[in-house]
mmCIF file of C-alpha atoms in Angstrom:
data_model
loop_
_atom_site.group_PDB
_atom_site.id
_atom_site.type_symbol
_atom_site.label_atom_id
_atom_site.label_comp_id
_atom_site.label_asym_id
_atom_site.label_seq_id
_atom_site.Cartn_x
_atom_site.Cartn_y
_atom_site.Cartn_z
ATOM 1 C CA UNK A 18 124.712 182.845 -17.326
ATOM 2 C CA UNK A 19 124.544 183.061 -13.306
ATOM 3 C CA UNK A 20 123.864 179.840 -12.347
ATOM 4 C CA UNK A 21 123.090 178.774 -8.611
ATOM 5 C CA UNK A 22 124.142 182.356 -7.450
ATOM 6 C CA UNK A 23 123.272 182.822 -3.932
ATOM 7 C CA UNK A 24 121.252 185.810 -2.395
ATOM 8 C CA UNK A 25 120.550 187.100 0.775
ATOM 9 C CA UNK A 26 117.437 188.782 2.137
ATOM 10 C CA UNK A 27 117.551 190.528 5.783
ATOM 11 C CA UNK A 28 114.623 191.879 7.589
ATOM 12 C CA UNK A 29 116.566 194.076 10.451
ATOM 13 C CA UNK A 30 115.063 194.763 13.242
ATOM 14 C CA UNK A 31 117.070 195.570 16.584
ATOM 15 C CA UNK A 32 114.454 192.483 18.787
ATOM 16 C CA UNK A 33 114.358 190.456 15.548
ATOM 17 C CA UNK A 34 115.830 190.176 12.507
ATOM 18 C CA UNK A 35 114.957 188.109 9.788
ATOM 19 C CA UNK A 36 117.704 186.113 7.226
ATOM 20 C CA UNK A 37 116.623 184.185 4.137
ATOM 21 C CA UNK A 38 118.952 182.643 1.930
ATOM 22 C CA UNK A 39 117.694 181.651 -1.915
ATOM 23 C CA UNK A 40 119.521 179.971 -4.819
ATOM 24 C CA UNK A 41 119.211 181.345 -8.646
ATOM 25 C CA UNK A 42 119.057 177.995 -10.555
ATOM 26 C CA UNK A 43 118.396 179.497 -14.301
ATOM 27 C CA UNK A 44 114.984 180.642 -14.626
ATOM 28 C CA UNK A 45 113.949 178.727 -10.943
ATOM 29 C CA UNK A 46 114.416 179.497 -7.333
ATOM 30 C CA UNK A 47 115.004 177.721 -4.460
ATOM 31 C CA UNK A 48 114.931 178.061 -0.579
ATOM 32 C CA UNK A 49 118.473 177.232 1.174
ATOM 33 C CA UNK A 50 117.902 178.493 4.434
ATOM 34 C CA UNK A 51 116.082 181.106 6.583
ATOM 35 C CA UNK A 52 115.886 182.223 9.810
ATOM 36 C CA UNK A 53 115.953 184.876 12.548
ATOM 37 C CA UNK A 54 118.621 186.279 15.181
ATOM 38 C CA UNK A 55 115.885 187.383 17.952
ATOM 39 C CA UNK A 56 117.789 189.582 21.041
ATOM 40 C CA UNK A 57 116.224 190.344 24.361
ATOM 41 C CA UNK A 58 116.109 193.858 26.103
ATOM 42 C CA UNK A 59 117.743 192.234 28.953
ATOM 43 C CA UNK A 60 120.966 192.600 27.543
ATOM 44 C CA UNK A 61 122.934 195.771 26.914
ATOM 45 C CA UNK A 62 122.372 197.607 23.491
ATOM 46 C CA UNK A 63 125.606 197.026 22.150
ATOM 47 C CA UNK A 64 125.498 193.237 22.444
ATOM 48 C CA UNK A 65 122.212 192.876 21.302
ATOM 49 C CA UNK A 66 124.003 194.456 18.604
ATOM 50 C CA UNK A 67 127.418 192.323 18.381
ATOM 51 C CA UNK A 68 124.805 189.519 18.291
ATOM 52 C CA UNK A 69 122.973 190.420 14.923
ATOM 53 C CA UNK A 70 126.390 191.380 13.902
ATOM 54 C CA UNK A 71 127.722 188.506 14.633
ATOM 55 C CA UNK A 72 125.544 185.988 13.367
ATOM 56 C CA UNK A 73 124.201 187.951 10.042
ATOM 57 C CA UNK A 74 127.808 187.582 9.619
ATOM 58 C CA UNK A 75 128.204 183.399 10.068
ATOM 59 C CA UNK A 76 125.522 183.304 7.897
ATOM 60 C CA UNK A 77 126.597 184.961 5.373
ATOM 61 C CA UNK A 78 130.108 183.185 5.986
ATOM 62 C CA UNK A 79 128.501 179.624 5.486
ATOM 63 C CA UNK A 80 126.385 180.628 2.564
ATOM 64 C CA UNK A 81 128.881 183.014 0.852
ATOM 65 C CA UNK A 82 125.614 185.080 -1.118
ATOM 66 C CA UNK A 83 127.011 187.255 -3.579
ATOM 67 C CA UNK A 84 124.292 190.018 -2.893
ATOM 68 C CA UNK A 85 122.279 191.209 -0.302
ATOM 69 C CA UNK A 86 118.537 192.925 -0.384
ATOM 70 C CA UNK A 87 117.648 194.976 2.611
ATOM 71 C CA UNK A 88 114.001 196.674 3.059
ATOM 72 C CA UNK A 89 114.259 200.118 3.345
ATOM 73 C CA UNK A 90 112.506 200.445 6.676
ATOM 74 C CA UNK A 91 109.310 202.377 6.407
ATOM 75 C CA UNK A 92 109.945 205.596 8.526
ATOM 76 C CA UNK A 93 106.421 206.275 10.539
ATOM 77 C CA UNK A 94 106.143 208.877 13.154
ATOM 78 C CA UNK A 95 108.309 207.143 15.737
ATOM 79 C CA UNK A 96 111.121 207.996 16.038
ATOM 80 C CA UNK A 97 112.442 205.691 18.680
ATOM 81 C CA UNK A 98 111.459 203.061 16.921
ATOM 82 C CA UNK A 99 113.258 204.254 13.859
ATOM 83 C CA UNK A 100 116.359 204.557 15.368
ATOM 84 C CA UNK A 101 116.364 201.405 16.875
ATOM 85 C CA UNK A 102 115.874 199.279 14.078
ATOM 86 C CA UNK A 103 118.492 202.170 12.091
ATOM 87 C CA UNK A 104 121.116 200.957 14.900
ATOM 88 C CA UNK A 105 120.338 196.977 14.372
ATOM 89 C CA UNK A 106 120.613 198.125 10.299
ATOM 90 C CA UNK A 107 123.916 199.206 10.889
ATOM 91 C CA UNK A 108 124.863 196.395 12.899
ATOM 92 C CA UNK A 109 123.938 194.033 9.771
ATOM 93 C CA UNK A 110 125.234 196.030 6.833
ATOM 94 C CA UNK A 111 129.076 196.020 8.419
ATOM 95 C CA UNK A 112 128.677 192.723 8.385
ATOM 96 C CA UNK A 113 127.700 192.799 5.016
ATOM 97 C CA UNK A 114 130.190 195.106 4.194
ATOM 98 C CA UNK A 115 133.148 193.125 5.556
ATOM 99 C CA UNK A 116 132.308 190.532 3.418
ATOM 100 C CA UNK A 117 132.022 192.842 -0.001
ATOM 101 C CA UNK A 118 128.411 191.363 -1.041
ATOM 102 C CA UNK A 119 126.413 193.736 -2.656
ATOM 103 C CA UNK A 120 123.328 195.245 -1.035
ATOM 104 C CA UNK A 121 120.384 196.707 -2.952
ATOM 105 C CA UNK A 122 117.854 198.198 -1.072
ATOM 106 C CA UNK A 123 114.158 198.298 -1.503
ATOM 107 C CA UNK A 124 111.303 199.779 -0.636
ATOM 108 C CA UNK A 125 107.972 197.806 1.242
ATOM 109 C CA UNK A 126 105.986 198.342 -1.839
ATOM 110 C CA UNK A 127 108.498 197.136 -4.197
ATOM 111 C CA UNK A 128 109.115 194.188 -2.144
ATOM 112 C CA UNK A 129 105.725 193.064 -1.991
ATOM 113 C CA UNK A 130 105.124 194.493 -5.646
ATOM 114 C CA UNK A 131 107.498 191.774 -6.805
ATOM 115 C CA UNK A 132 106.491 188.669 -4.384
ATOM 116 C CA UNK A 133 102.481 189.732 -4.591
ATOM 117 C CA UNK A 134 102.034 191.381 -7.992
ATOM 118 C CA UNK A 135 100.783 194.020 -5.596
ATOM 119 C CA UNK A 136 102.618 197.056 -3.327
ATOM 120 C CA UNK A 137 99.614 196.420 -0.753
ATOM 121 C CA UNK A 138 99.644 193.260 0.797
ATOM 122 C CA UNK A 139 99.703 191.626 4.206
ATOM 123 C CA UNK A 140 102.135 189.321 5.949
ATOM 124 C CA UNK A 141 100.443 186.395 5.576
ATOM 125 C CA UNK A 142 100.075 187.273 1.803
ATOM 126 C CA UNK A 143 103.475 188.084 1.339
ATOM 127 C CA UNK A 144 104.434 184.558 3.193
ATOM 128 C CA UNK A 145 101.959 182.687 1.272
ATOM 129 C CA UNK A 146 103.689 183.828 -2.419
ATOM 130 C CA UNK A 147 107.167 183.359 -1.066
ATOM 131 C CA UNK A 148 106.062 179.746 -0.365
ATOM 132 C CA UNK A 149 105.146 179.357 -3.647
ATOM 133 C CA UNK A 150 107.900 181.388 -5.505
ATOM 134 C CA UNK A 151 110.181 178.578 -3.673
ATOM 135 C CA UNK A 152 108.389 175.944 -3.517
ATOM 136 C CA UNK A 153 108.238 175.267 0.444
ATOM 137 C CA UNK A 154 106.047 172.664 1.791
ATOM 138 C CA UNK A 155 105.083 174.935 4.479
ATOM 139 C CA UNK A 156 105.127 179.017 4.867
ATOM 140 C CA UNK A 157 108.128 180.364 6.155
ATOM 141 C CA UNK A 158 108.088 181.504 9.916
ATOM 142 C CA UNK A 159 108.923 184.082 11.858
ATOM 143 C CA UNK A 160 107.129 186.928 9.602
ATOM 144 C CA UNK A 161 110.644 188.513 9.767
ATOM 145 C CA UNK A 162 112.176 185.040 7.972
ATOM 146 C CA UNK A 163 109.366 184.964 5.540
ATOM 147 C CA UNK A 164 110.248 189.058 4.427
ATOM 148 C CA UNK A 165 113.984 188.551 4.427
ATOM 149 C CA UNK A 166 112.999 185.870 1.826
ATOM 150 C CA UNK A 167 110.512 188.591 0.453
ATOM 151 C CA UNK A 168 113.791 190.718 -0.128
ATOM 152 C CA UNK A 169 115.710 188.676 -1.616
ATOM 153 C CA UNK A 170 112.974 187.687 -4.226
ATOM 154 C CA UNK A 171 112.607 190.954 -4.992
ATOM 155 C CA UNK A 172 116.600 191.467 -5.559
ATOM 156 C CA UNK A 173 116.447 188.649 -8.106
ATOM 157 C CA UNK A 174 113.913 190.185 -9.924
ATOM 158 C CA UNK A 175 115.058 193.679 -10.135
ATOM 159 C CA UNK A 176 118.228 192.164 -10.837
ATOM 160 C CA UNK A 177 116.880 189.996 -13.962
ATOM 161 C CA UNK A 178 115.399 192.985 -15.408
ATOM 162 C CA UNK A 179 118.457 195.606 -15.237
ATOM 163 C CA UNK A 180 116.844 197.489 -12.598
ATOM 164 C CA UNK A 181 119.477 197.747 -10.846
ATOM 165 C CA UNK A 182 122.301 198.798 -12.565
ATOM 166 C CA UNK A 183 122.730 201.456 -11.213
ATOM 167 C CA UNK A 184 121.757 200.672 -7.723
ATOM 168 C CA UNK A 185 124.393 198.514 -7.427
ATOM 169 C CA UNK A 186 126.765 198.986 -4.889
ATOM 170 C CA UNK A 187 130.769 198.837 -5.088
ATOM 171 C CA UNK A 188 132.926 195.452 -4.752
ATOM 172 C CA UNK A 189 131.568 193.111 -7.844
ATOM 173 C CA UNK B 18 142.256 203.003 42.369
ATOM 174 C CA UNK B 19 142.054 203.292 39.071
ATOM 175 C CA UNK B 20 145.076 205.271 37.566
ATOM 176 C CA UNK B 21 145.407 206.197 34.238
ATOM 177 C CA UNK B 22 142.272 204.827 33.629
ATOM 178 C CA UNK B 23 141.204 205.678 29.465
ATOM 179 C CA UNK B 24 137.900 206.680 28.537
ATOM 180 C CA UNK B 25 136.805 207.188 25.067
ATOM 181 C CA UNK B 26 133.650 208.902 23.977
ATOM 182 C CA UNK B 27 131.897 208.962 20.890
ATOM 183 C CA UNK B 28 129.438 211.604 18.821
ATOM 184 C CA UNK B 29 127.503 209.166 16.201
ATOM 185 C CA UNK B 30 126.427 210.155 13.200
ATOM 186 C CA UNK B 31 126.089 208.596 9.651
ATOM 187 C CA UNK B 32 128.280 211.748 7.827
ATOM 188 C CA UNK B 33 130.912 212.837 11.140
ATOM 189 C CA UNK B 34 131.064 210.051 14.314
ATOM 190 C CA UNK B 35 133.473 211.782 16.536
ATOM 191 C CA UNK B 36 135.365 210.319 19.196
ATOM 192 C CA UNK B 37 138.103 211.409 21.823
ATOM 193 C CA UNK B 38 140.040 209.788 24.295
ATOM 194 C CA UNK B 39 140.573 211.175 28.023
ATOM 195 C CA UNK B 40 143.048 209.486 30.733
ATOM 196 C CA UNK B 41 141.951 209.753 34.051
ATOM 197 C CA UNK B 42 145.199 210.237 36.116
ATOM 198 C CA UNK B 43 144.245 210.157 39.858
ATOM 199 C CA UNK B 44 141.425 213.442 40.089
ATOM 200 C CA UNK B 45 143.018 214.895 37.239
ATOM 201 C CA UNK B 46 141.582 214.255 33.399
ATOM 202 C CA UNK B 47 143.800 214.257 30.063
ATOM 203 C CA UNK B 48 143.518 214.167 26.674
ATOM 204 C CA UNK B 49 145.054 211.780 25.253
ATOM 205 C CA UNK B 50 143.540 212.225 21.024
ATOM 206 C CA UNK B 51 140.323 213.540 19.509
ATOM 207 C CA UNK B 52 139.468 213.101 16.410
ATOM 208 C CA UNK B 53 136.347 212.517 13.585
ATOM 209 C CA UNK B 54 135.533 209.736 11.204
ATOM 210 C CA UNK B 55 133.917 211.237 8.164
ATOM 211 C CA UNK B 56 131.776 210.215 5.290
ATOM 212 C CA UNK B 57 130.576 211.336 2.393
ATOM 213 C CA UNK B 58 126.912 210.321 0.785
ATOM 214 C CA UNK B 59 128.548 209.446 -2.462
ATOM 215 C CA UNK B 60 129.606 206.118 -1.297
ATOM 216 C CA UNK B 61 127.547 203.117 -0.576
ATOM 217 C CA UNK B 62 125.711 202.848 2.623
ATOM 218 C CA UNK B 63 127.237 199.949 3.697
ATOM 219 C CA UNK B 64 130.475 200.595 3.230
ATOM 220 C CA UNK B 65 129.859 204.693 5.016
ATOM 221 C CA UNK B 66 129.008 202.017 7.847
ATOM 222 C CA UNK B 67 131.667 199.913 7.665
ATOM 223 C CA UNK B 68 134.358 203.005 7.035
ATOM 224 C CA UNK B 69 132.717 204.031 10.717
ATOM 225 C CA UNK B 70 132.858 200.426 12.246
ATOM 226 C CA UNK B 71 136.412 200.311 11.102
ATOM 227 C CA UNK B 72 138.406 203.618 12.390
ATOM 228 C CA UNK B 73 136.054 203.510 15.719
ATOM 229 C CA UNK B 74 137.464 199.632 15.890
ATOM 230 C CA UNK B 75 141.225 201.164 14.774
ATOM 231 C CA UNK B 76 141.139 203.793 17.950
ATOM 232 C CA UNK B 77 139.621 201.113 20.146
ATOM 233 C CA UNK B 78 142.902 198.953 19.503
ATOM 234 C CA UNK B 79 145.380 202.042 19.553
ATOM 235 C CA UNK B 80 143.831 203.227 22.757
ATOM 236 C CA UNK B 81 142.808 200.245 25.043
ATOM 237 C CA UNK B 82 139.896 202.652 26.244
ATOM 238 C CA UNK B 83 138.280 200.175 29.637
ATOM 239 C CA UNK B 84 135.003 202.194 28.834
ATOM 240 C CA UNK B 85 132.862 204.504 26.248
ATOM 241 C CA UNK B 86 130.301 207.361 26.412
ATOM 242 C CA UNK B 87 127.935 207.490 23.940
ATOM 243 C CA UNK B 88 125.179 210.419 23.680
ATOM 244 C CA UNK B 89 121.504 208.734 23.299
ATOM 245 C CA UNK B 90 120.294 211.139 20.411
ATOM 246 C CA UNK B 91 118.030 213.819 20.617
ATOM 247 C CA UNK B 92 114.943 211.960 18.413
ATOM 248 C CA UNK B 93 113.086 215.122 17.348
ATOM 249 C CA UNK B 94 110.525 214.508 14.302
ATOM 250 C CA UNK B 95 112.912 213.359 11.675
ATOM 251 C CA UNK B 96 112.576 209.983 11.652
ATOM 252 C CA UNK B 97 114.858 209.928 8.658
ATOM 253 C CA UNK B 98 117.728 211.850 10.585
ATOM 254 C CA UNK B 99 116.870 209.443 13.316
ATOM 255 C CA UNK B 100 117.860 206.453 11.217
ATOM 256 C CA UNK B 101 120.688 206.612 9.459
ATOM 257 C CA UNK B 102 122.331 208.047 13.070
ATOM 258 C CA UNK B 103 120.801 205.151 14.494
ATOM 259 C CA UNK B 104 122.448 203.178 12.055
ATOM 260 C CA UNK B 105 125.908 205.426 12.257
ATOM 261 C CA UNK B 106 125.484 204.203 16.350
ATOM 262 C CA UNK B 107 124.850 200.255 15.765
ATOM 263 C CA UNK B 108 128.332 200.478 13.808
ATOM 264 C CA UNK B 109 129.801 201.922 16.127
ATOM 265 C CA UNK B 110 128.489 199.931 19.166
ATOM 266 C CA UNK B 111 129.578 196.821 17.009
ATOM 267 C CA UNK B 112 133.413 197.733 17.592
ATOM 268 C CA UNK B 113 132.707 198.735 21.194
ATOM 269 C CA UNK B 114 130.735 195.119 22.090
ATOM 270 C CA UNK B 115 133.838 193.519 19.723
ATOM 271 C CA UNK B 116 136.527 194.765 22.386
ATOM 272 C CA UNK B 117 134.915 194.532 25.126
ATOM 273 C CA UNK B 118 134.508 198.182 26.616
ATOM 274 C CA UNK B 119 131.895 199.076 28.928
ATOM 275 C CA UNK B 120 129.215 201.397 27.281
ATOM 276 C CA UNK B 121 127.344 204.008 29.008
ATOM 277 C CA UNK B 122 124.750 206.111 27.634
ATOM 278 C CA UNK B 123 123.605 209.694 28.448
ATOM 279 C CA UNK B 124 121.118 212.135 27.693
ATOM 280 C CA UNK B 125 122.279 215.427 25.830
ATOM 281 C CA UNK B 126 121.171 217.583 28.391
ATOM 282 C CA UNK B 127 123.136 214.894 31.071
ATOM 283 C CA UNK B 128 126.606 215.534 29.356
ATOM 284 C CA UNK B 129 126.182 218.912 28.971
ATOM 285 C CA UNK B 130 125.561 219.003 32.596
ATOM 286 C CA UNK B 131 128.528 217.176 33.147
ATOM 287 C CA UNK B 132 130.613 219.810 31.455
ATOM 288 C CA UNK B 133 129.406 222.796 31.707
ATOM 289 C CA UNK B 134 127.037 222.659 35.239
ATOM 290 C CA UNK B 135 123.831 223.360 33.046
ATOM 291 C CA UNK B 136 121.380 220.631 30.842
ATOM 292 C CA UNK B 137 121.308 223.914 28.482
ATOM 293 C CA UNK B 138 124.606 224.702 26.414
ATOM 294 C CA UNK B 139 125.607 225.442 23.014
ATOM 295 C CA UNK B 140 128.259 223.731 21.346
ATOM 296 C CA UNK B 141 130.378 226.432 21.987
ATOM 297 C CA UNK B 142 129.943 226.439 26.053
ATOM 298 C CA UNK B 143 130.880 222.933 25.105
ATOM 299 C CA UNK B 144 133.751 222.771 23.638
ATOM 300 C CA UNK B 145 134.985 225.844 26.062
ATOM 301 C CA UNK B 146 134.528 223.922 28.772
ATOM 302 C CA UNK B 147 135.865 220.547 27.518
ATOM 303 C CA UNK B 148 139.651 222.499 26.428
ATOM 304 C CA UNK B 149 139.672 223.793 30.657
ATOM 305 C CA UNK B 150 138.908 220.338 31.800
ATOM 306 C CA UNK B 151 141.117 218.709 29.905
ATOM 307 C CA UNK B 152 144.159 221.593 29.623
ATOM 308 C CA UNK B 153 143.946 221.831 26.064
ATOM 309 C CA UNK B 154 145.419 224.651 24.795
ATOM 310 C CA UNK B 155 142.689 225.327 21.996
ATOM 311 C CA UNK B 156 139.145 224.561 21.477
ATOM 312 C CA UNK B 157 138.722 220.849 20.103
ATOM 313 C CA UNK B 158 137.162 220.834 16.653
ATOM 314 C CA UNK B 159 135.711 219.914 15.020
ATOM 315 C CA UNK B 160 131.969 219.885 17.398
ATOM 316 C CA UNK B 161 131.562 216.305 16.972
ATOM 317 C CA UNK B 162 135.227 215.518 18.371
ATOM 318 C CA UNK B 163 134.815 218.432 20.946
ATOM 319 C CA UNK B 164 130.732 216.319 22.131
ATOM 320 C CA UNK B 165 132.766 213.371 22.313
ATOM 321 C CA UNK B 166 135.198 214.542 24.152
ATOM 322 C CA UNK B 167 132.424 215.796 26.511
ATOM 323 C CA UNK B 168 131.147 212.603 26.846
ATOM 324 C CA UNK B 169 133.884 210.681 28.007
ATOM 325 C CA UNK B 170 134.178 213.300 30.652
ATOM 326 C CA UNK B 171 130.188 212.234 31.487
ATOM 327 C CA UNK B 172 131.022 208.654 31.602
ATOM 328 C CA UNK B 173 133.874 209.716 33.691
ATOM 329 C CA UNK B 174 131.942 212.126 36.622
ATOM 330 C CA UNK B 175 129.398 209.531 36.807
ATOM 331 C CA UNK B 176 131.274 206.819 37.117
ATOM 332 C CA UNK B 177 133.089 208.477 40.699
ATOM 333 C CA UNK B 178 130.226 209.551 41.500
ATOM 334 C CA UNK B 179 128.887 205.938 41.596
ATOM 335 C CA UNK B 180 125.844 206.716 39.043
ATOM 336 C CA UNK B 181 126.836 204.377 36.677
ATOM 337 C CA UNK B 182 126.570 201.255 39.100
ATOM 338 C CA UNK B 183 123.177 200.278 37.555
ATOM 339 C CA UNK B 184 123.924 201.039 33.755
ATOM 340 C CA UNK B 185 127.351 200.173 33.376
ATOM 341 C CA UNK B 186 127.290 196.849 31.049
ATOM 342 C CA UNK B 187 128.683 193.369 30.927
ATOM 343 C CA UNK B 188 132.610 191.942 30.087
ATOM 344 C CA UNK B 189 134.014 193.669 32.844
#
């Protein structure tokens, strides 16, 4: 039995990323926090970067999550933007490393597969069955919040069912 | 003046980040160490990152380096490629931001200019060019050390040359 474990979800993003923290409690879920570290273009790359850095780390420091689930990022034809959201990814998973929490990744579809029923679904969608899955009062805001929570839903699940034994990643 | 002035430069990427350290002694440029953090795709992402975040940090503290060159990437069509160096750079740029360093970024062709008097170069032009600047009795190797060795020496020329005025970055 896992009771009350703790997972993370984190929507990276190098202008915005998205944190959601949810509680295992048996068979149920709950919300404990969510959020988003936003950065401005004002400020030189690499502190934009110490800042998601930084914080993905306090939060993950006050909430101690014992696993992590990251969206693959879905790899269009731009490359800039790609590698800017790849730099803000890096930035986030040291801080995930240094604090030896697994991290499964996932792909859109499966993240939406497992909070929709469906791999095709809007934001508003995916917000609307995170709201229920946790029972908020309200739907989670930024979008980026609401698919960190997204990711970490879908972590659980995969989890539950074994799939990812052997996605599982070093430090248990 | 700035005497004895050290100036690191790193070559980001998710597999080999290289990284070298000049000393700028009045006109004349040193090497002080080169070297190259490797990899290998067998281990979890987060801890590839992590591995990256951590030597780069390690050198940063052994070194004192006041500033860092950085390459911007050439972002052909991969996307893919594009990401996890993008990802290989935001762990990196974590440990810069962490101590403090100034950052300065420049274009492939900008370096190569820097070191060889032409945006057009191969790797070998490169790392020909970076063992007479620096006195070193052999070529660097491997090409990532020997492109960040080069780009400390870009950070360097454009920094005396007052270029950097507007792109130089915070915590000085």
């Amino acid at each position: 039995m896992r009771l009350h474990r703790v997972i993370m979800g984190i929507d990276p993003g190098l202008a915005h990323t998205g944190w959601g923290l949810i509680r295992q409690n048996g068979s149920k879920l709950d919300c404990l926090a969510y959020g988003c570290v936003t950065t401005t273009n004002d400020r030189p790359l690499e502190q934009r970067l110490k800042t998601i850095y930084d914080q993905i780390g306090a939060v993950i420091d006050r909430f101690h999550p014992t696993a992590v689930g990251i969206e693959t990022v879905w790899l269009g034809a731009n490359t800039t933007a790609a590698f800017a959201t790849g730099q803000a990814r890096g930035a986030a998973l040291v801080a995930c490393a240094n604090a030896y929490v697994n991290v499964g990744e996932f792909a859109p579809n499966q993240i939406k597969n497992a909070v929709v029923g469906t791999g095709h679904a809007d934001k508003h969608q995916v917000a609307y069955m995170v709201a229920q899955i946790l029972h908020l009062d309200e739907l989670p805001t930024p979008d980026h919040a609401s698919d960190a929570l997204a990711a970490a839903i879908c972590y659980d699940m995969n989890d539950r069912i074994g799939h990812l034994e052997g996605k599982q990643v070093v430090n248990q």
